[in-house]
């Protein structure tokens, strides 16, 4: 899979979905973003610890070209409409 991150337009922020652990080594897109931004990004996420579904963490973009911030949105695991949709509406 090839992901070209933040290269078409210069953007202020990039939004990426993450799990509660903020582990950027999980998921293809998170891994590419982590690789492009450098190890400082994962270190900043580790300092935060955990997020709850519906929460967003704003970090620096570090070495990411063309954007200055990364918004890490903690998305819920799908547990059916009644439980997952209300959390998704927080965004």
GROMACS .gro file of N, CA, C and O in nm:
model
  364
    1UNK      N    1   0.085  -0.118   0.000
    1UNK     CA    2   0.000   0.000   0.000
    1UNK      C    3   0.089   0.123   0.000
    1UNK      O    4   0.185   0.132   0.074
    2UNK      N    5   0.056   0.219  -0.083
    2UNK     CA    6   0.133   0.343  -0.093
    2UNK      C    7   0.046   0.457  -0.044
    2UNK      O    8  -0.065   0.476  -0.092
    3UNK      N    9   0.093   0.531   0.052
    3UNK     CA   10   0.020   0.647   0.103
    3UNK      C   11   0.110   0.768   0.086
    3UNK      O   12   0.222   0.770   0.133
    4UNK      N   13   0.062   0.868   0.017
    4UNK     CA   14   0.137   0.991  -0.002
    4UNK      C   15   0.078   1.095   0.092
    4UNK      O   16  -0.032   1.143   0.070
    5UNK      N   17   0.148   1.126   0.198
    5UNK     CA   18   0.093   1.207   0.306
    5UNK      C   19   0.125   1.354   0.286
    5UNK      O   20   0.240   1.393   0.267
    6UNK      N   21   0.022   1.437   0.293
    6UNK     CA   22   0.037   1.585   0.294
    6UNK      C   23   0.125   1.638   0.182
    6UNK      O   24   0.213   1.720   0.206
    7UNK      N   25   0.108   1.590   0.062
    7UNK     CA   26   0.196   1.639  -0.042
    7UNK      C   27   0.124   1.719  -0.149
    7UNK      O   28   0.187   1.795  -0.222
    8UNK      N   29  -0.006   1.705  -0.161
    8UNK     CA   30  -0.077   1.774  -0.267
    8UNK      C   31  -0.100   1.921  -0.234
    8UNK      O   32  -0.087   2.007  -0.320
    9UNK      N   33  -0.131   1.950  -0.110
    9UNK     CA   34  -0.158   2.086  -0.066
    9UNK      C   35  -0.084   2.112   0.063
    9UNK      O   36  -0.060   2.021   0.141
   10UNK      N   37  -0.049   2.236   0.086
   10UNK     CA   38   0.010   2.268   0.215
   10UNK      C   39  -0.105   2.289   0.312
   10UNK      O   40  -0.187   2.378   0.294
   11UNK      N   41  -0.112   2.205   0.414
   11UNK     CA   42  -0.222   2.208   0.509
   11UNK      C   43  -0.171   2.244   0.647
   11UNK      O   44  -0.056   2.220   0.679
   12UNK      N   45  -0.258   2.299   0.727
   12UNK     CA   46  -0.223   2.330   0.865
   12UNK      C   47  -0.217   2.205   0.950
   12UNK      O   48  -0.132   2.191   1.035
   13UNK      N   49  -0.311   2.112   0.928
   13UNK     CA   50  -0.318   1.994   1.014
   13UNK      C   51  -0.357   1.871   0.933
   13UNK      O   52  -0.427   1.880   0.833
   14UNK      N   53  -0.311   1.759   0.980
   14UNK     CA   54  -0.345   1.629   0.925
   14UNK      C   55  -0.423   1.556   1.033
   14UNK      O   56  -0.385   1.558   1.150
   15UNK      N   57  -0.534   1.492   0.997
   15UNK     CA   58  -0.615   1.419   1.094
   15UNK      C   59  -0.597   1.270   1.069
   15UNK      O   60  -0.608   1.224   0.956
   16UNK      N   61  -0.568   1.196   1.175
   16UNK     CA   62  -0.549   1.052   1.165
   16UNK      C   63  -0.626   0.985   1.279
   16UNK      O   64  -0.631   1.037   1.390
   17UNK      N   65  -0.688   0.872   1.249
   17UNK     CA   66  -0.758   0.799   1.356
   17UNK      C   67  -0.658   0.708   1.426
   17UNK      O   68  -0.570   0.650   1.364
   18UNK      N   69  -0.671   0.700   1.557
   18UNK     CA   70  -0.582   0.618   1.639
   18UNK      C   71  -0.664   0.540   1.741
   18UNK      O   72  -0.777   0.577   1.772
   19UNK      N   73  -0.604   0.436   1.794
   19UNK     CA   74  -0.666   0.361   1.904
   19UNK      C   75  -0.640   0.431   2.036
   19UNK      O   76  -0.567   0.530   2.044
   20UNK      N   77  -0.695   0.377   2.141
   20UNK     CA   78  -0.683   0.439   2.273
   20UNK      C   79  -0.540   0.446   2.324
   20UNK      O   80  -0.505   0.534   2.403
   21UNK      N   81  -0.454   0.355   2.278
   21UNK     CA   82  -0.315   0.349   2.325
   21UNK      C   83  -0.222   0.449   2.256
   21UNK      O   84  -0.107   0.464   2.296
   22UNK      N   85  -0.269   0.515   2.151
   22UNK     CA   86  -0.187   0.608   2.072
   22UNK      C   87  -0.060   0.542   2.018
   22UNK      O   88   0.045   0.605   2.009
   23UNK      N   89  -0.071   0.416   1.981
   23UNK     CA   90   0.042   0.342   1.926
   23UNK      C   91   0.043   0.359   1.775
   23UNK      O   92  -0.040   0.302   1.705
   24UNK      N   93   0.136   0.440   1.726
   24UNK     CA   94   0.141   0.472   1.583
   24UNK      C   95   0.204   0.362   1.500
   24UNK      O   96   0.214   0.375   1.378
   25UNK      N   97   0.246   0.253   1.563
   25UNK     CA   98   0.299   0.141   1.486
   25UNK      C   99   0.187   0.048   1.441
   25UNK      O  100   0.210  -0.044   1.363
   26UNK      N  101   0.066   0.072   1.489
   26UNK     CA  102  -0.049  -0.009   1.450
   26UNK      C  103  -0.125   0.065   1.340
   26UNK      O  104  -0.158   0.182   1.356
   27UNK      N  105  -0.152  -0.002   1.234
   27UNK     CA  106  -0.225   0.059   1.123
   27UNK      C  107  -0.130   0.115   1.019
   27UNK      O  108  -0.028   0.175   1.052
   28UNK      N  109  -0.163   0.093   0.896
   28UNK     CA  110  -0.075   0.135   0.786
   28UNK      C  111  -0.058   0.286   0.777
   28UNK      O  112   0.053   0.335   0.760
   29UNK      N  113  -0.167   0.359   0.788
   29UNK     CA  114  -0.158   0.504   0.774
   29UNK      C  115  -0.082   0.564   0.891
   29UNK      O  116   0.005   0.650   0.872
   30UNK      N  117  -0.112   0.520   1.013
   30UNK     CA  118  -0.040   0.571   1.130
   30UNK      C  119   0.109   0.543   1.119
   30UNK      O  120   0.192   0.627   1.156
   31UNK      N  121   0.145   0.427   1.070
   31UNK     CA  122   0.286   0.390   1.055
   31UNK      C  123   0.356   0.481   0.955
   31UNK      O  124   0.468   0.529   0.981
   32UNK      N  125   0.292   0.510   0.843
   32UNK     CA  126   0.351   0.600   0.743
   32UNK      C  127   0.370   0.739   0.801
   32UNK      O  128   0.475   0.802   0.784
   33UNK      N  129   0.269   0.788   0.871
   33UNK     CA  130   0.278   0.920   0.933
   33UNK      C  131   0.391   0.923   1.036
   33UNK      O  132   0.471   1.017   1.039
   34UNK      N  133   0.399   0.821   1.118
   34UNK     CA  134   0.506   0.812   1.219
   34UNK      C  135   0.644   0.810   1.153
   34UNK      O  136   0.736   0.878   1.198
   35UNK      N  137   0.657   0.733   1.046
   35UNK     CA  138   0.785   0.726   0.975
   35UNK      C  139   0.824   0.861   0.917
   35UNK      O  140   0.940   0.902   0.922
   36UNK      N  141   0.728   0.932   0.859
   36UNK     CA  142   0.756   1.063   0.798
   36UNK      C  143   0.787   1.169   0.903
   36UNK      O  144   0.873   1.254   0.883
   37UNK      N  145   0.715   1.166   1.016
   37UNK     CA  146   0.732   1.269   1.119
   37UNK      C  147   0.857   1.248   1.203
   37UNK      O  148   0.913   1.343   1.256
   38UNK      N  149   0.899   1.124   1.217
   38UNK     CA  150   1.016   1.094   1.299
   38UNK      C  151   0.978   1.046   1.437
   38UNK      O  152   0.861   1.052   1.478
   39UNK      N  153   1.075   0.998   1.514
   39UNK     CA  154   1.047   0.935   1.644
   39UNK      C  155   0.991   1.031   1.749
   39UNK      O  156   0.929   0.989   1.846
   40UNK      N  157   1.010   1.160   1.730
   40UNK     CA  158   0.957   1.257   1.827
   40UNK      C  159   0.805   1.250   1.837
   40UNK      O  160   0.748   1.273   1.944
   41UNK      N  161   0.740   1.217   1.727
   41UNK     CA  162   0.594   1.210   1.727
   41UNK      C  163   0.545   1.100   1.820
   41UNK      O  164   0.457   1.123   1.904
   42UNK      N  165   0.601   0.980   1.809
   42UNK     CA  166   0.558   0.871   1.897
   42UNK      C  167   0.593   0.902   2.042
   42UNK      O  168   0.517   0.870   2.132
   43UNK      N  169   0.706   0.968   2.065
   43UNK     CA  170   0.743   1.006   2.203
   43UNK      C  171   0.641   1.101   2.263
   43UNK      O  172   0.604   1.089   2.379
   44UNK      N  173   0.595   1.198   2.183
   44UNK     CA  174   0.493   1.291   2.233
   44UNK      C  175   0.363   1.217   2.264
   44UNK      O  176   0.298   1.244   2.366
   45UNK      N  177   0.327   1.122   2.180
   45UNK     CA  178   0.206   1.042   2.205
   45UNK      C  179   0.221   0.959   2.332
   45UNK      O  180   0.126   0.947   2.410
   46UNK      N  181   0.340   0.902   2.355
   46UNK     CA  182   0.364   0.822   2.476
   46UNK      C  183   0.347   0.905   2.602
   46UNK      O  184   0.298   0.857   2.704
   47UNK      N  185   0.388   1.032   2.597
   47UNK     CA  186   0.375   1.119   2.714
   47UNK      C  187   0.229   1.141   2.751
   47UNK      O  188   0.197   1.159   2.869
   48UNK      N  189   0.142   1.140   2.652
   48UNK     CA  190   0.000   1.161   2.677
   48UNK      C  191  -0.062   1.038   2.741
   48UNK      O  192  -0.150   1.049   2.826
   49UNK      N  193  -0.017   0.921   2.703
   49UNK     CA  194  -0.071   0.798   2.759
   49UNK      C  195  -0.183   0.742   2.676
   49UNK      O  196  -0.160   0.682   2.573
   50UNK      N  197  -0.307   0.765   2.720
   50UNK     CA  198  -0.423   0.707   2.653
   50UNK      C  199  -0.525   0.816   2.620
   50UNK      O  200  -0.529   0.920   2.685
   51UNK      N  201  -0.606   0.785   2.520
   51UNK     CA  202  -0.722   0.868   2.489
   51UNK      C  203  -0.846   0.781   2.502
   51UNK      O  204  -0.840   0.660   2.483
   52UNK      N  205  -0.956   0.845   2.531
   52UNK     CA  206  -1.085   0.777   2.529
   52UNK      C  207  -1.148   0.797   2.392
   52UNK      O  208  -1.121   0.898   2.325
   53UNK      N  209  -1.230   0.704   2.347
   53UNK     CA  210  -1.298   0.723   2.219
   53UNK      C  211  -1.373   0.857   2.218
   53UNK      O  212  -1.441   0.892   2.314
   54UNK      N  213  -1.354   0.931   2.112
   54UNK     CA  214  -1.415   1.063   2.099
   54UNK      C  215  -1.320   1.177   2.133
   54UNK      O  216  -1.348   1.292   2.102
   55UNK      N  217  -1.206   1.147   2.195
   55UNK     CA  218  -1.108   1.251   2.229
   55UNK      C  219  -1.010   1.270   2.114
   55UNK      O  220  -0.987   1.180   2.034
   56UNK      N  221  -0.950   1.389   2.109
   56UNK     CA  222  -0.854   1.424   2.005
   56UNK      C  223  -0.729   1.481   2.071
   56UNK      O  224  -0.738   1.565   2.161
   57UNK      N  225  -0.613   1.436   2.027
   57UNK     CA  226  -0.484   1.489   2.074
   57UNK      C  227  -0.420   1.567   1.960
   57UNK      O  228  -0.410   1.518   1.848
   58UNK      N  229  -0.377   1.688   1.989
   58UNK     CA  230  -0.305   1.770   1.891
   58UNK      C  231  -0.156   1.763   1.921
   58UNK      O  232  -0.114   1.787   2.035
   59UNK      N  233  -0.077   1.726   1.820
   59UNK     CA  234   0.069   1.723   1.836
   59UNK      C  235   0.135   1.805   1.726
   59UNK      O  236   0.070   1.843   1.629
   60UNK      N  237   0.263   1.829   1.744
   60UNK     CA  238   0.342   1.888   1.637
   60UNK      C  239   0.354   1.786   1.523
   60UNK      O  240   0.341   1.666   1.546
   61UNK      N  241   0.383   1.833   1.404
   61UNK     CA  242   0.401   1.743   1.290
   61UNK      C  243   0.547   1.703   1.273
   61UNK      O  244   0.578   1.615   1.193
   62UNK      N  245   0.635   1.768   1.348
   62UNK     CA  246   0.778   1.739   1.345
   62UNK      C  247   0.832   1.745   1.203
   62UNK      O  248   0.829   1.850   1.142
   63UNK      N  249   0.879   1.635   1.147
   63UNK     CA  250   0.944   1.639   1.016
   63UNK      C  251   0.848   1.618   0.898
   63UNK      O  252   0.892   1.600   0.786
   64UNK      N  253   0.718   1.622   0.925
   64UNK     CA  254   0.620   1.605   0.817
   64UNK      C  255   0.625   1.727   0.726
   64UNK      O  256   0.614   1.840   0.773
   65UNK      N  257   0.639   1.705   0.599
   65UNK     CA  258   0.636   1.819   0.507
   65UNK      C  259   0.494   1.869   0.487
   65UNK      O  260   0.399   1.791   0.492
   66UNK      N  261   0.478   1.997   0.470
   66UNK     CA  262   0.352   2.057   0.427
   66UNK      C  263   0.241   2.062   0.531
   66UNK      O  264   0.128   2.090   0.495
   67UNK      N  265   0.267   2.030   0.655
   67UNK     CA  266   0.165   2.051   0.759
   67UNK      C  267   0.237   2.078   0.890
   67UNK      O  268   0.351   2.038   0.909
   68UNK      N  269   0.169   2.148   0.980
   68UNK     CA  270   0.235   2.187   1.105
   68UNK      C  271   0.182   2.112   1.228
   68UNK      O  272   0.250   2.107   1.329
   69UNK      N  273   0.063   2.058   1.220
   69UNK     CA  274   0.003   1.988   1.333
   69UNK      C  275  -0.056   1.855   1.287
   69UNK      O  276  -0.093   1.839   1.171
   70UNK      N  277  -0.067   1.761   1.381
   70UNK     CA  278  -0.137   1.635   1.356
   70UNK      C  279  -0.243   1.621   1.463
   70UNK      O  280  -0.215   1.640   1.582
   71UNK      N  281  -0.365   1.595   1.421
   71UNK     CA  282  -0.476   1.571   1.513
   71UNK      C  283  -0.502   1.422   1.516
   71UNK      O  284  -0.538   1.362   1.414
   72UNK      N  285  -0.483   1.362   1.631
   72UNK     CA  286  -0.501   1.218   1.650
   72UNK      C  287  -0.640   1.198   1.711
   72UNK      O  288  -0.662   1.229   1.828
   73UNK      N  289  -0.733   1.148   1.632
   73UNK     CA  290  -0.871   1.129   1.677
   73UNK      C  291  -0.889   0.984   1.719
   73UNK      O  292  -0.869   0.892   1.640
   74UNK      N  293  -0.925   0.963   1.844
   74UNK     CA  294  -0.946   0.828   1.896
   74UNK      C  295  -1.086   0.782   1.856
   74UNK      O  296  -1.185   0.834   1.906
   75UNK      N  297  -1.089   0.690   1.765
   75UNK     CA  298  -1.217   0.641   1.713
   75UNK      C  299  -1.258   0.513   1.786
   75UNK      O  300  -1.173   0.435   1.827
   76UNK      N  301  -1.388   0.494   1.802
   76UNK     CA  302  -1.433   0.375   1.875
   76UNK      C  303  -1.424   0.249   1.789
   76UNK      O  304  -1.431   0.257   1.666
   77UNK      N  305  -1.407   0.137   1.854
   77UNK     CA  306  -1.421   0.009   1.785
   77UNK      C  307  -1.570  -0.008   1.757
   77UNK      O  308  -1.654   0.031   1.838
   78UNK      N  309  -1.602  -0.064   1.642
   78UNK     CA  310  -1.742  -0.081   1.607
   78UNK      C  311  -1.805  -0.188   1.695
   78UNK      O  312  -1.762  -0.302   1.697
   79UNK      N  313  -1.904  -0.147   1.773
   79UNK     CA  314  -1.974  -0.240   1.863
   79UNK      C  315  -2.123  -0.236   1.836
   79UNK      O  316  -2.203  -0.258   1.925
   80UNK      N  317  -2.158  -0.202   1.715
   80UNK     CA  318  -2.299  -0.190   1.680
   80UNK      C  319  -2.343  -0.046   1.681
   80UNK      O  320  -2.281   0.041   1.741
   81UNK      N  321  -2.449  -0.019   1.612
   81UNK     CA  322  -2.497   0.117   1.592
   81UNK      C  323  -2.523   0.190   1.724
   81UNK      O  324  -2.477   0.302   1.743
   82UNK      N  325  -2.598   0.128   1.814
   82UNK     CA  326  -2.640   0.197   1.937
   82UNK      C  327  -2.524   0.241   2.024
   82UNK      O  328  -2.531   0.343   2.092
   83UNK      N  329  -2.414   0.167   2.024
   83UNK     CA  330  -2.300   0.202   2.109
   83UNK      C  331  -2.196   0.287   2.037
   83UNK      O  332  -2.138   0.377   2.096
   84UNK      N  333  -2.172   0.262   1.910
   84UNK     CA  334  -2.063   0.326   1.839
   84UNK      C  335  -2.100   0.461   1.777
   84UNK      O  336  -2.021   0.554   1.777
   85UNK      N  337  -2.219   0.475   1.726
   85UNK     CA  338  -2.258   0.600   1.658
   85UNK      C  339  -2.259   0.719   1.751
   85UNK      O  340  -2.210   0.826   1.715
   86UNK      N  341  -2.313   0.710   1.874
   86UNK     CA  342  -2.309   0.828   1.962
   86UNK      C  343  -2.167   0.880   1.986
   86UNK      O  344  -2.145   1.000   1.993
   87UNK      N  345  -2.069   0.791   1.999
   87UNK     CA  346  -1.930   0.834   2.017
   87UNK      C  347  -1.879   0.900   1.890
   87UNK      O  348  -1.813   1.003   1.894
   88UNK      N  349  -1.911   0.842   1.775
   88UNK     CA  350  -1.866   0.898   1.647
   88UNK      C  351  -1.922   1.037   1.624
   88UNK      O  352  -1.857   1.121   1.561
   89UNK      N  353  -2.037   1.066   1.677
   89UNK     CA  354  -2.099   1.200   1.659
   89UNK      C  355  -2.026   1.309   1.737
   89UNK      O  356  -2.047   1.427   1.711
   90UNK      N  357  -1.939   1.272   1.829
   90UNK     CA  358  -1.860   1.372   1.903
   90UNK      C  359  -1.766   1.447   1.811
   90UNK      O  360  -1.724   1.557   1.841
   91UNK      N  361  -1.728   1.383   1.701
   91UNK     CA  362  -1.635   1.448   1.609
   91UNK      C  363  -1.709   1.548   1.527
   91UNK      O  364  -1.667   1.630   1.464
   0.00000   0.00000   0.00000
